[in-house]
Amino acid sequence: AERELLERFEATVGRSDRIEPRDWMPEGYRKTLVRQVAQHAHSEIIGMQPEGNWIGRAPSLRRKAILLAKVQDEAGHGLYLYSATETLGVSRQELTEMLLAGRQKYSSIFNYPTLSYADVGTIGWLVDGAAICNQVPLCRTSYGPYGRAMIRICKEESFHQRQGYELLMTMMRGTDEQRAMVQESVNRFWWPALMMFGPPDADSPNTARSMAWGIKRNTNDDLRQRFVDMTVPQAEALGVTLPDPDLRWNEARGHHDFGQPDWEEFTQVVKGNGPCNAERLAHRRRAHEDGAWVREAALAFAERSAVQQEK
Ligand code: 3HC
């Protein structure tokens, strides 16, 4: 019977149809999804911190309203993704505990500091730009709840990317000091943005399996190349330089050649030794502990409402 179920599962994936929560799935498929979707959810929630750092110091009411809306969107994305993970049989509580215990990861990019206000623009342009490149193909992922969450998330991400680009455009039309601020920020974020796509394909233990299952639709290197090709003309329009001496158009390939990020730095950041890892997790832990009374009150309220309904 197991064989028949497996054949049916493989046929569904083979037709690019969706697997739904009640369908039979191999245990490895379920585990891989929990790992990737939870990691994605944690990234959205931890990702609120670097930009949240500038909400109190945004230079105008308009900029503050935009930034607040954006950071709130990230919270919403985290919640859709935790809900998608819950359909695989793990609770949000368990996932949060695994994050806090260092047993689940979140994106390397959020372990870098936001040192100037230009970083708000650069994160929108480069970090959300990289996220869109990675996530648009995930709208076609084989697991239904994940794919449907990605559709809405991608729409909001493209608004985030535009707001970042527009902010940088405005600064580039400003003073020399503002232009220098933008360039300095781009210099710091370029390489970490390329690392968001994960290790080179040759060092990516999960890609082949995840692609065979239709969880991932492209390899890490393919998406990184797509991102570079998409970003170069945007950098030109903006008037900033991307800090890579090896970056040039390759006519024969029809793509840009570019240098490799420092993969040793990536390994260290993923292991917990990046510039802000300790701070990000400590903040997340504190927020979780501070919220304990809200969870308790919500539970007590739900229990009381259930009893009243029975009466
Ligand atoms: N940061 C941290 N860890 C990373 C990483 C990164 N940038 N890239 C890879 N890793 C980890 C992997 O999780 C894996 O470790 P694990 O087996 O313990 O989980 C290991 O490095 C080897 O990498 P693989 O290439 O084999 O792993 P995957 O096949 O899972 O590919 C991925 C990695 C491309 C990031 C893939 O998981 C993915 O597409 N995830 C969904 C997108 C996502 O998580 N985005 C989060 C960042 S952006 C965001 O969401 C916020 C936005 O609002 C800005």
mmCIF file of C-alpha atoms and ligand atoms in Angstrom:
data_model
loop_
_atom_site.group_PDB
_atom_site.id
_atom_site.type_symbol
_atom_site.label_atom_id
_atom_site.label_comp_id
_atom_site.label_asym_id
_atom_site.label_seq_id
_atom_site.Cartn_x
_atom_site.Cartn_y
_atom_site.Cartn_z
ATOM 1 C CA ALA A 1 0.000 0.000 0.000
ATOM 2 C CA GLU A 2 2.888 2.339 0.863
ATOM 3 C CA ARG A 3 4.240 1.794 -2.650
ATOM 4 C CA GLU A 4 0.955 2.795 -4.199
ATOM 5 C CA LEU A 5 0.814 5.931 -2.039
ATOM 6 C CA LEU A 6 4.357 6.827 -3.038
ATOM 7 C CA GLU A 7 3.516 6.345 -6.715
ATOM 8 C CA ARG A 8 0.477 8.564 -6.377
ATOM 9 C CA PHE A 9 2.547 11.215 -4.566
ATOM 10 C CA GLU A 10 5.237 11.120 -7.250
ATOM 11 C CA ALA A 11 2.665 11.341 -10.024
ATOM 12 C CA THR A 12 1.104 14.418 -8.385
ATOM 13 C CA VAL A 13 4.486 16.111 -8.040
ATOM 14 C CA GLY A 14 5.379 15.027 -11.591
ATOM 15 C CA ARG A 15 2.286 16.764 -12.983
ATOM 16 C CA SER A 16 3.217 19.920 -10.989
ATOM 17 C CA ASP A 17 -0.020 19.530 -9.041
ATOM 18 C CA ARG A 18 -0.179 20.484 -5.377
ATOM 19 C CA ILE A 19 0.216 18.209 -2.392
ATOM 20 C CA GLU A 20 -2.332 19.189 0.295
ATOM 21 C CA PRO A 21 -2.136 18.706 4.092
ATOM 22 C CA ARG A 22 -4.362 15.618 4.151
ATOM 23 C CA ASP A 23 -2.543 13.859 1.304
ATOM 24 C CA TRP A 24 -0.058 11.126 2.079
ATOM 25 C CA MET A 25 3.554 12.351 1.823
ATOM 26 C CA PRO A 26 6.972 10.782 2.440
ATOM 27 C CA GLU A 27 8.371 11.648 5.855
ATOM 28 C CA GLY A 28 11.456 13.247 4.255
ATOM 29 C CA TYR A 29 9.227 15.570 2.219
ATOM 30 C CA ARG A 30 7.369 16.657 5.348
ATOM 31 C CA LYS A 31 10.607 17.220 7.277
ATOM 32 C CA THR A 32 12.200 19.214 4.461
ATOM 33 C CA LEU A 33 9.141 21.439 4.253
ATOM 34 C CA VAL A 34 9.033 22.009 7.996
ATOM 35 C CA ARG A 35 12.717 22.963 7.886
ATOM 36 C CA GLN A 36 12.424 25.343 4.941
ATOM 37 C CA VAL A 37 9.060 26.956 5.733
ATOM 38 C CA ALA A 38 9.869 27.399 9.442
ATOM 39 C CA GLN A 39 13.235 28.901 8.539
ATOM 40 C CA HIS A 40 11.435 31.235 6.174
ATOM 41 C CA ALA A 41 8.886 32.211 8.875
ATOM 42 C CA HIS A 42 11.641 32.858 11.434
ATOM 43 C CA SER A 43 13.445 35.036 8.852
ATOM 44 C CA GLU A 44 10.393 37.240 8.428
ATOM 45 C CA ILE A 45 10.018 37.725 12.177
ATOM 46 C CA ILE A 46 13.721 38.263 12.938
ATOM 47 C CA GLY A 47 13.851 40.445 9.809
ATOM 48 C CA MET A 48 11.673 43.018 11.560
ATOM 49 C CA GLN A 49 14.571 43.961 13.840
ATOM 50 C CA PRO A 50 17.163 45.585 11.527
ATOM 51 C CA GLU A 51 14.584 47.949 10.020
ATOM 52 C CA GLY A 52 12.611 48.380 13.228
ATOM 53 C CA ASN A 53 15.814 50.012 14.460
ATOM 54 C CA TRP A 54 15.021 53.062 12.245
ATOM 55 C CA ILE A 55 11.293 53.555 12.884
ATOM 56 C CA GLY A 56 11.931 56.047 15.690
ATOM 57 C CA ARG A 57 14.470 57.947 13.599
ATOM 58 C CA ALA A 58 12.838 58.082 10.154
ATOM 59 C CA PRO A 59 13.351 61.612 8.775
ATOM 60 C CA SER A 60 9.675 62.486 8.142
ATOM 61 C CA LEU A 61 6.179 61.382 9.097
ATOM 62 C CA ARG A 62 5.686 59.965 5.591
ATOM 63 C CA ARG A 63 8.884 57.887 5.761
ATOM 64 C CA LYS A 64 7.926 56.677 9.205
ATOM 65 C CA ALA A 65 4.446 55.583 8.071
ATOM 66 C CA ILE A 66 5.937 53.674 5.108
ATOM 67 C CA LEU A 67 8.514 51.942 7.293
ATOM 68 C CA LEU A 68 5.954 51.015 9.947
ATOM 69 C CA ALA A 69 3.668 49.498 7.295
ATOM 70 C CA LYS A 70 6.558 47.536 5.859
ATOM 71 C CA VAL A 71 7.715 46.111 9.170
ATOM 72 C CA GLN A 72 4.121 45.150 9.989
ATOM 73 C CA ASP A 73 3.916 43.320 6.652
ATOM 74 C CA GLU A 74 6.929 41.219 7.693
ATOM 75 C CA ALA A 75 5.067 40.180 10.847
ATOM 76 C CA GLY A 76 2.088 39.182 8.683
ATOM 77 C CA HIS A 77 4.349 37.125 6.385
ATOM 78 C CA GLY A 78 5.776 35.333 9.411
ATOM 79 C CA LEU A 79 2.265 34.475 10.566
ATOM 80 C CA TYR A 80 1.104 33.077 7.184
ATOM 81 C CA LEU A 81 4.228 30.962 7.071
ATOM 82 C CA TYR A 82 3.842 29.664 10.640
ATOM 83 C CA SER A 83 0.256 28.733 9.725
ATOM 84 C CA ALA A 84 1.485 26.883 6.625
ATOM 85 C CA THR A 85 4.006 25.001 8.810
ATOM 86 C CA GLU A 86 1.282 24.100 11.304
ATOM 87 C CA THR A 87 -0.558 22.194 8.546
ATOM 88 C CA LEU A 88 2.440 19.814 8.636
ATOM 89 C CA GLY A 89 1.766 18.894 12.241
ATOM 90 C CA VAL A 90 4.059 21.184 14.269
ATOM 91 C CA SER A 91 2.832 24.010 16.446
ATOM 92 C CA ARG A 92 4.056 27.594 16.369
ATOM 93 C CA GLN A 93 5.115 27.198 19.991
ATOM 94 C CA GLU A 94 7.392 24.261 19.083
ATOM 95 C CA LEU A 95 8.853 26.155 16.135
ATOM 96 C CA THR A 96 9.604 29.221 18.248
ATOM 97 C CA GLU A 97 11.259 27.059 20.882
ATOM 98 C CA MET A 98 13.426 25.400 18.228
ATOM 99 C CA LEU A 99 14.492 28.816 16.927
ATOM 100 C CA LEU A 100 15.356 30.049 20.415
ATOM 101 C CA ALA A 101 17.294 26.853 21.160
ATOM 102 C CA GLY A 102 19.336 27.349 17.958
ATOM 103 C CA ARG A 103 17.875 24.182 16.402
ATOM 104 C CA GLN A 104 16.297 26.013 13.479
ATOM 105 C CA LYS A 105 17.870 28.705 11.351
ATOM 106 C CA TYR A 106 16.849 32.063 9.927
ATOM 107 C CA SER A 107 18.332 33.967 7.006
ATOM 108 C CA SER A 108 21.970 35.029 7.336
ATOM 109 C CA ILE A 109 21.147 38.514 6.015
ATOM 110 C CA PHE A 110 19.471 39.647 9.230
ATOM 111 C CA ASN A 111 22.678 39.238 11.233
ATOM 112 C CA TYR A 112 24.146 42.398 9.753
ATOM 113 C CA PRO A 113 23.629 45.785 11.434
ATOM 114 C CA THR A 114 21.706 48.761 10.000
ATOM 115 C CA LEU A 115 24.186 51.597 10.511
ATOM 116 C CA SER A 116 22.602 54.426 8.529
ATOM 117 C CA TYR A 117 19.145 55.438 7.379
ATOM 118 C CA ALA A 118 20.172 54.610 3.799
ATOM 119 C CA ASP A 119 20.162 50.959 4.921
ATOM 120 C CA VAL A 120 16.340 51.097 4.971
ATOM 121 C CA GLY A 121 16.437 51.823 1.229
ATOM 122 C CA THR A 122 19.182 49.301 0.507
ATOM 123 C CA ILE A 123 17.348 46.542 2.366
ATOM 124 C CA GLY A 124 14.212 47.271 0.339
ATOM 125 C CA TRP A 125 16.107 47.326 -2.947
ATOM 126 C CA LEU A 126 18.648 44.518 -2.503
ATOM 127 C CA VAL A 127 17.358 42.299 0.313
ATOM 128 C CA ASP A 128 13.695 42.370 -0.709
ATOM 129 C CA GLY A 129 14.830 42.214 -4.354
ATOM 130 C CA ALA A 130 16.746 39.003 -3.588
ATOM 131 C CA ALA A 131 13.773 37.706 -1.608
ATOM 132 C CA ILE A 132 11.463 38.273 -4.616
ATOM 133 C CA CYS A 133 13.871 36.486 -6.954
ATOM 134 C CA ASN A 134 13.927 33.518 -4.580
ATOM 135 C CA GLN A 135 10.231 33.559 -3.737
ATOM 136 C CA VAL A 136 8.406 34.130 -7.038
ATOM 137 C CA PRO A 137 9.294 30.577 -8.179
ATOM 138 C CA LEU A 138 8.152 29.311 -4.752
ATOM 139 C CA CYS A 139 4.583 30.359 -5.662
ATOM 140 C CA ARG A 140 4.713 27.158 -7.769
ATOM 141 C CA THR A 141 6.120 24.994 -4.991
ATOM 142 C CA SER A 142 4.517 21.556 -4.697
ATOM 143 C CA TYR A 143 3.039 22.046 -1.205
ATOM 144 C CA GLY A 144 -0.316 23.890 -1.448
ATOM 145 C CA PRO A 145 -0.351 25.956 1.772
ATOM 146 C CA TYR A 146 3.235 27.152 1.207
ATOM 147 C CA GLY A 147 2.632 28.116 -2.435
ATOM 148 C CA ARG A 148 -0.564 30.018 -1.619
ATOM 149 C CA ALA A 149 1.152 31.932 1.204
ATOM 150 C CA MET A 150 3.952 32.864 -1.200
ATOM 151 C CA ILE A 151 1.564 34.446 -3.726
ATOM 152 C CA ARG A 152 0.381 37.074 -1.270
ATOM 153 C CA ILE A 153 3.834 37.544 0.252
ATOM 154 C CA CYS A 154 5.379 38.199 -3.171
ATOM 155 C CA LYS A 155 2.864 40.937 -3.939
ATOM 156 C CA GLU A 156 3.807 42.728 -0.745
ATOM 157 C CA GLU A 157 7.518 42.125 -1.304
ATOM 158 C CA SER A 158 7.380 43.928 -4.632
ATOM 159 C CA PHE A 159 5.878 46.948 -2.898
ATOM 160 C CA HIS A 160 8.749 46.741 -0.367
ATOM 161 C CA GLN A 161 11.316 46.615 -3.110
ATOM 162 C CA ARG A 162 9.816 49.654 -4.857
ATOM 163 C CA GLN A 163 9.744 51.663 -1.633
ATOM 164 C CA GLY A 164 13.440 50.926 -1.057
ATOM 165 C CA TYR A 165 14.366 51.887 -4.597
ATOM 166 C CA GLU A 166 12.326 55.084 -4.419
ATOM 167 C CA LEU A 167 13.983 56.018 -1.112
ATOM 168 C CA LEU A 168 17.462 55.523 -2.623
ATOM 169 C CA MET A 169 16.445 57.457 -5.780
ATOM 170 C CA THR A 170 15.402 60.375 -3.574
ATOM 171 C CA MET A 171 18.693 60.298 -1.669
ATOM 172 C CA MET A 172 20.694 60.083 -4.912
ATOM 173 C CA ARG A 173 18.986 63.315 -6.065
ATOM 174 C CA GLY A 174 20.028 64.969 -2.792
ATOM 175 C CA THR A 175 23.418 66.147 -1.509
ATOM 176 C CA ASP A 176 26.892 64.637 -1.998
ATOM 177 C CA GLU A 177 26.718 63.460 1.576
ATOM 178 C CA GLN A 178 23.461 61.596 0.908
ATOM 179 C CA ARG A 179 24.884 59.988 -2.242
ATOM 180 C CA ALA A 180 27.941 58.848 -0.273
ATOM 181 C CA MET A 181 25.633 57.400 2.369
ATOM 182 C CA VAL A 182 23.813 55.336 -0.262
ATOM 183 C CA GLN A 183 27.048 54.056 -1.809
ATOM 184 C CA GLU A 184 28.480 53.085 1.593
ATOM 185 C CA SER A 185 25.292 51.189 2.421
ATOM 186 C CA VAL A 186 25.268 49.340 -0.934
ATOM 187 C CA ASN A 187 28.929 48.399 -0.384
ATOM 188 C CA ARG A 188 28.014 46.734 2.929
ATOM 189 C CA PHE A 189 24.872 44.921 1.748
ATOM 190 C CA TRP A 190 25.854 43.672 -1.722
ATOM 191 C CA TRP A 191 27.769 40.537 -0.696
ATOM 192 C CA PRO A 192 25.457 39.517 2.151
ATOM 193 C CA ALA A 193 22.512 39.877 -0.311
ATOM 194 C CA LEU A 194 24.210 37.396 -2.692
ATOM 195 C CA MET A 195 24.626 34.978 0.235
ATOM 196 C CA MET A 196 20.856 34.912 0.809
ATOM 197 C CA PHE A 197 20.503 32.400 -2.044
ATOM 198 C CA GLY A 198 22.462 29.825 -0.049
ATOM 199 C CA PRO A 199 25.765 28.049 -0.750
ATOM 200 C CA PRO A 200 26.966 27.313 -4.309
ATOM 201 C CA ASP A 201 25.100 24.368 -5.876
ATOM 202 C CA ALA A 202 28.108 22.091 -5.457
ATOM 203 C CA ASP A 203 27.966 22.650 -1.669
ATOM 204 C CA SER A 204 24.174 22.608 -1.286
ATOM 205 C CA PRO A 205 23.178 19.287 0.308
ATOM 206 C CA ASN A 206 19.399 19.842 -0.038
ATOM 207 C CA THR A 207 18.879 21.282 -3.536
ATOM 208 C CA ALA A 208 18.716 18.088 -5.637
ATOM 209 C CA ARG A 209 16.218 16.356 -3.327
ATOM 210 C CA SER A 210 14.105 19.499 -2.887
ATOM 211 C CA MET A 211 13.939 20.038 -6.650
ATOM 212 C CA ALA A 212 12.947 16.430 -7.308
ATOM 213 C CA TRP A 213 10.083 16.931 -4.851
ATOM 214 C CA GLY A 214 9.085 20.238 -6.440
ATOM 215 C CA ILE A 215 9.691 22.130 -3.181
ATOM 216 C CA LYS A 216 12.391 24.260 -4.806
ATOM 217 C CA ARG A 217 11.996 25.155 -8.483
ATOM 218 C CA ASN A 218 15.516 26.496 -9.176
ATOM 219 C CA THR A 219 19.009 25.968 -7.835
ATOM 220 C CA ASN A 220 20.755 28.495 -5.575
ATOM 221 C CA ASP A 221 23.257 29.513 -8.285
ATOM 222 C CA ASP A 222 20.540 29.986 -10.929
ATOM 223 C CA LEU A 223 18.619 32.362 -8.700
ATOM 224 C CA ARG A 224 21.780 34.237 -7.690
ATOM 225 C CA GLN A 225 22.576 34.773 -11.388
ATOM 226 C CA ARG A 226 19.030 35.964 -12.062
ATOM 227 C CA PHE A 227 19.350 38.457 -9.202
ATOM 228 C CA VAL A 228 22.665 39.860 -10.463
ATOM 229 C CA ASP A 229 21.301 40.225 -14.007
ATOM 230 C CA MET A 230 18.213 41.990 -12.695
ATOM 231 C CA THR A 231 20.115 44.317 -10.342
ATOM 232 C CA VAL A 232 22.931 45.618 -12.565
ATOM 233 C CA PRO A 233 20.718 47.873 -14.744
ATOM 234 C CA GLN A 234 18.917 49.097 -11.619
ATOM 235 C CA ALA A 235 22.271 50.083 -10.079
ATOM 236 C CA GLU A 236 23.147 51.963 -13.277
ATOM 237 C CA ALA A 237 19.843 53.843 -13.238
ATOM 238 C CA LEU A 238 20.420 54.710 -9.609
ATOM 239 C CA GLY A 239 24.017 55.834 -10.181
ATOM 240 C CA VAL A 240 25.677 53.528 -7.643
ATOM 241 C CA THR A 241 28.569 51.117 -8.123
ATOM 242 C CA LEU A 242 28.263 47.473 -7.104
ATOM 243 C CA PRO A 243 31.454 46.611 -5.162
ATOM 244 C CA ASP A 244 32.642 43.724 -7.356
ATOM 245 C CA PRO A 245 35.667 44.232 -9.659
ATOM 246 C CA ASP A 246 34.813 41.002 -11.525
ATOM 247 C CA LEU A 247 31.302 42.106 -12.442
ATOM 248 C CA ARG A 248 30.896 42.387 -16.225
ATOM 249 C CA TRP A 249 28.524 41.440 -19.026
ATOM 250 C CA ASN A 250 29.429 38.178 -20.752
ATOM 251 C CA GLU A 251 28.104 38.338 -24.303
ATOM 252 C CA ALA A 252 28.670 34.633 -24.987
ATOM 253 C CA ARG A 253 26.725 33.502 -21.906
ATOM 254 C CA GLY A 254 24.104 36.233 -22.131
ATOM 255 C CA HIS A 255 24.608 36.846 -18.394
ATOM 256 C CA HIS A 256 26.829 38.891 -16.095
ATOM 257 C CA ASP A 257 29.968 37.278 -14.728
ATOM 258 C CA PHE A 258 30.536 38.130 -11.078
ATOM 259 C CA GLY A 259 32.818 37.352 -8.127
ATOM 260 C CA GLN A 260 32.139 34.919 -5.302
ATOM 261 C CA PRO A 261 31.036 36.108 -1.875
ATOM 262 C CA ASP A 262 33.257 35.196 1.061
ATOM 263 C CA TRP A 263 31.808 31.733 1.768
ATOM 264 C CA GLU A 264 33.810 31.408 4.991
ATOM 265 C CA GLU A 265 32.020 34.506 6.313
ATOM 266 C CA PHE A 266 28.683 32.936 5.277
ATOM 267 C CA THR A 267 29.511 29.727 7.187
ATOM 268 C CA GLN A 268 30.384 31.726 10.287
ATOM 269 C CA VAL A 269 27.202 33.812 10.124
ATOM 270 C CA VAL A 270 25.032 30.702 9.676
ATOM 271 C CA LYS A 271 26.820 29.052 12.611
ATOM 272 C CA GLY A 272 25.857 31.955 14.870
ATOM 273 C CA ASN A 273 29.060 34.005 14.726
ATOM 274 C CA GLY A 274 27.877 36.929 12.579
ATOM 275 C CA PRO A 275 27.985 40.555 13.758
ATOM 276 C CA CYS A 276 24.427 40.561 15.223
ATOM 277 C CA ASN A 277 23.430 36.904 15.791
ATOM 278 C CA ALA A 278 23.520 37.091 19.585
ATOM 279 C CA GLU A 279 21.669 40.406 19.675
ATOM 280 C CA ARG A 280 18.917 39.226 17.274
ATOM 281 C CA LEU A 281 18.214 36.038 19.205
ATOM 282 C CA ALA A 282 18.362 37.780 22.588
ATOM 283 C CA HIS A 283 15.829 40.335 21.362
ATOM 284 C CA ARG A 284 13.570 37.597 19.989
ATOM 285 C CA ARG A 285 13.789 35.673 23.273
ATOM 286 C CA ARG A 286 12.945 38.801 25.296
ATOM 287 C CA ALA A 287 9.952 39.616 23.067
ATOM 288 C CA HIS A 288 8.708 36.029 23.433
ATOM 289 C CA GLU A 289 9.022 36.146 27.226
ATOM 290 C CA ASP A 290 7.415 39.594 27.435
ATOM 291 C CA GLY A 291 4.491 38.249 25.398
ATOM 292 C CA ALA A 292 3.810 35.302 27.717
ATOM 293 C CA TRP A 293 0.934 37.100 29.470
ATOM 294 C CA VAL A 294 -0.771 37.843 26.147
ATOM 295 C CA ARG A 295 -0.663 34.152 25.157
ATOM 296 C CA GLU A 296 -1.961 33.120 28.595
ATOM 297 C CA ALA A 297 -4.778 35.690 28.476
ATOM 298 C CA ALA A 298 -5.768 34.631 24.929
ATOM 299 C CA LEU A 299 -5.856 30.965 25.984
ATOM 300 C CA ALA A 300 -7.915 31.716 29.093
ATOM 301 C CA PHE A 301 -10.339 33.775 27.006
ATOM 302 C CA ALA A 302 -10.659 31.004 24.384
ATOM 303 C CA GLU A 303 -11.335 28.411 27.086
ATOM 304 C CA ARG A 304 -13.966 30.580 28.754
ATOM 305 C CA SER A 305 -15.676 31.302 25.418
ATOM 306 C CA ALA A 306 -15.738 27.564 24.628
ATOM 307 C CA VAL A 307 -17.378 26.792 28.012
ATOM 308 C CA GLN A 308 -19.949 29.568 27.489
ATOM 309 C CA GLN A 309 -20.791 28.272 24.032
ATOM 310 C CA GLU A 310 -21.470 24.801 25.433
ATOM 311 C CA LYS A 311 -23.960 26.193 27.929
HETATM 312 N N1 3HC B 1 20.935 31.867 5.709
HETATM 313 C C1 3HC B 1 20.913 30.906 6.656
HETATM 314 N N2 3HC B 1 21.010 29.588 6.349
HETATM 315 C C2 3HC B 1 21.105 29.252 5.051
HETATM 316 C C3 3HC B 1 21.107 30.205 4.017
HETATM 317 C C4 3HC B 1 21.021 31.570 4.381
HETATM 318 N N3 3HC B 1 21.050 32.549 3.486
HETATM 319 N N4 3HC B 1 21.212 29.562 2.838
HETATM 320 C C5 3HC B 1 21.283 28.250 3.116
HETATM 321 N N5 3HC B 1 21.224 28.066 4.448
HETATM 322 C C6 3HC B 1 21.330 26.796 5.157
HETATM 323 C C7 3HC B 1 20.221 25.844 4.772
HETATM 324 O O1 3HC B 1 19.070 26.059 5.561
HETATM 325 C C8 3HC B 1 20.845 24.495 5.011
HETATM 326 O O2 3HC B 1 20.887 24.219 6.407
HETATM 327 P P1 3HC B 1 19.854 23.164 7.098
HETATM 328 O O3 3HC B 1 19.924 21.917 6.267
HETATM 329 O O4 3HC B 1 20.336 23.034 8.470
HETATM 330 O O5 3HC B 1 18.515 23.807 7.016
HETATM 331 C C9 3HC B 1 22.294 24.739 4.616
HETATM 332 O O6 3HC B 1 22.508 26.140 4.723
HETATM 333 C C10 3HC B 1 22.630 24.239 3.221
HETATM 334 O O7 3HC B 1 21.900 24.965 2.232
HETATM 335 P P2 3HC B 1 20.999 24.315 1.087
HETATM 336 O O8 3HC B 1 21.209 25.097 -0.151
HETATM 337 O O9 3HC B 1 21.233 22.836 0.997
HETATM 338 O O10 3HC B 1 19.534 24.553 1.723
HETATM 339 P P3 3HC B 1 18.137 24.763 1.002
HETATM 340 O O11 3HC B 1 17.927 23.770 -0.104
HETATM 341 O O12 3HC B 1 17.097 24.822 2.067
HETATM 342 O O13 3HC B 1 18.253 26.209 0.288
HETATM 343 C C11 3HC B 1 17.350 28.437 0.621
HETATM 344 C C12 3HC B 1 18.391 27.379 1.057
HETATM 345 C C13 3HC B 1 17.642 28.842 -0.815
HETATM 346 C C14 3HC B 1 17.481 29.646 1.539
HETATM 347 C C15 3HC B 1 15.944 27.788 0.678
HETATM 348 O O14 3HC B 1 15.731 27.223 1.943
HETATM 349 C C16 3HC B 1 14.824 28.742 0.405
HETATM 350 O O15 3HC B 1 14.571 29.074 -0.734
HETATM 351 N N6 3HC B 1 14.074 29.165 1.444
HETATM 352 C C17 3HC B 1 12.906 29.990 1.344
HETATM 353 C C18 3HC B 1 13.235 31.458 1.312
HETATM 354 C C19 3HC B 1 13.712 32.003 2.628
HETATM 355 O O16 3HC B 1 13.848 31.308 3.614
HETATM 356 N N7 3HC B 1 13.945 33.306 2.687
HETATM 357 C C20 3HC B 1 14.310 33.942 3.901
HETATM 358 C C21 3HC B 1 15.070 35.175 3.646
HETATM 359 S S1 3HC B 1 14.291 36.593 3.086
HETATM 360 C C22 3HC B 1 12.828 36.866 3.861
HETATM 361 O O17 3HC B 1 12.051 35.993 3.892
HETATM 362 C C23 3HC B 1 12.474 38.167 4.465
HETATM 363 C C24 3HC B 1 12.087 39.185 3.431
HETATM 364 O O18 3HC B 1 10.977 39.906 3.862
HETATM 365 C C25 3HC B 1 13.210 40.133 3.199
#
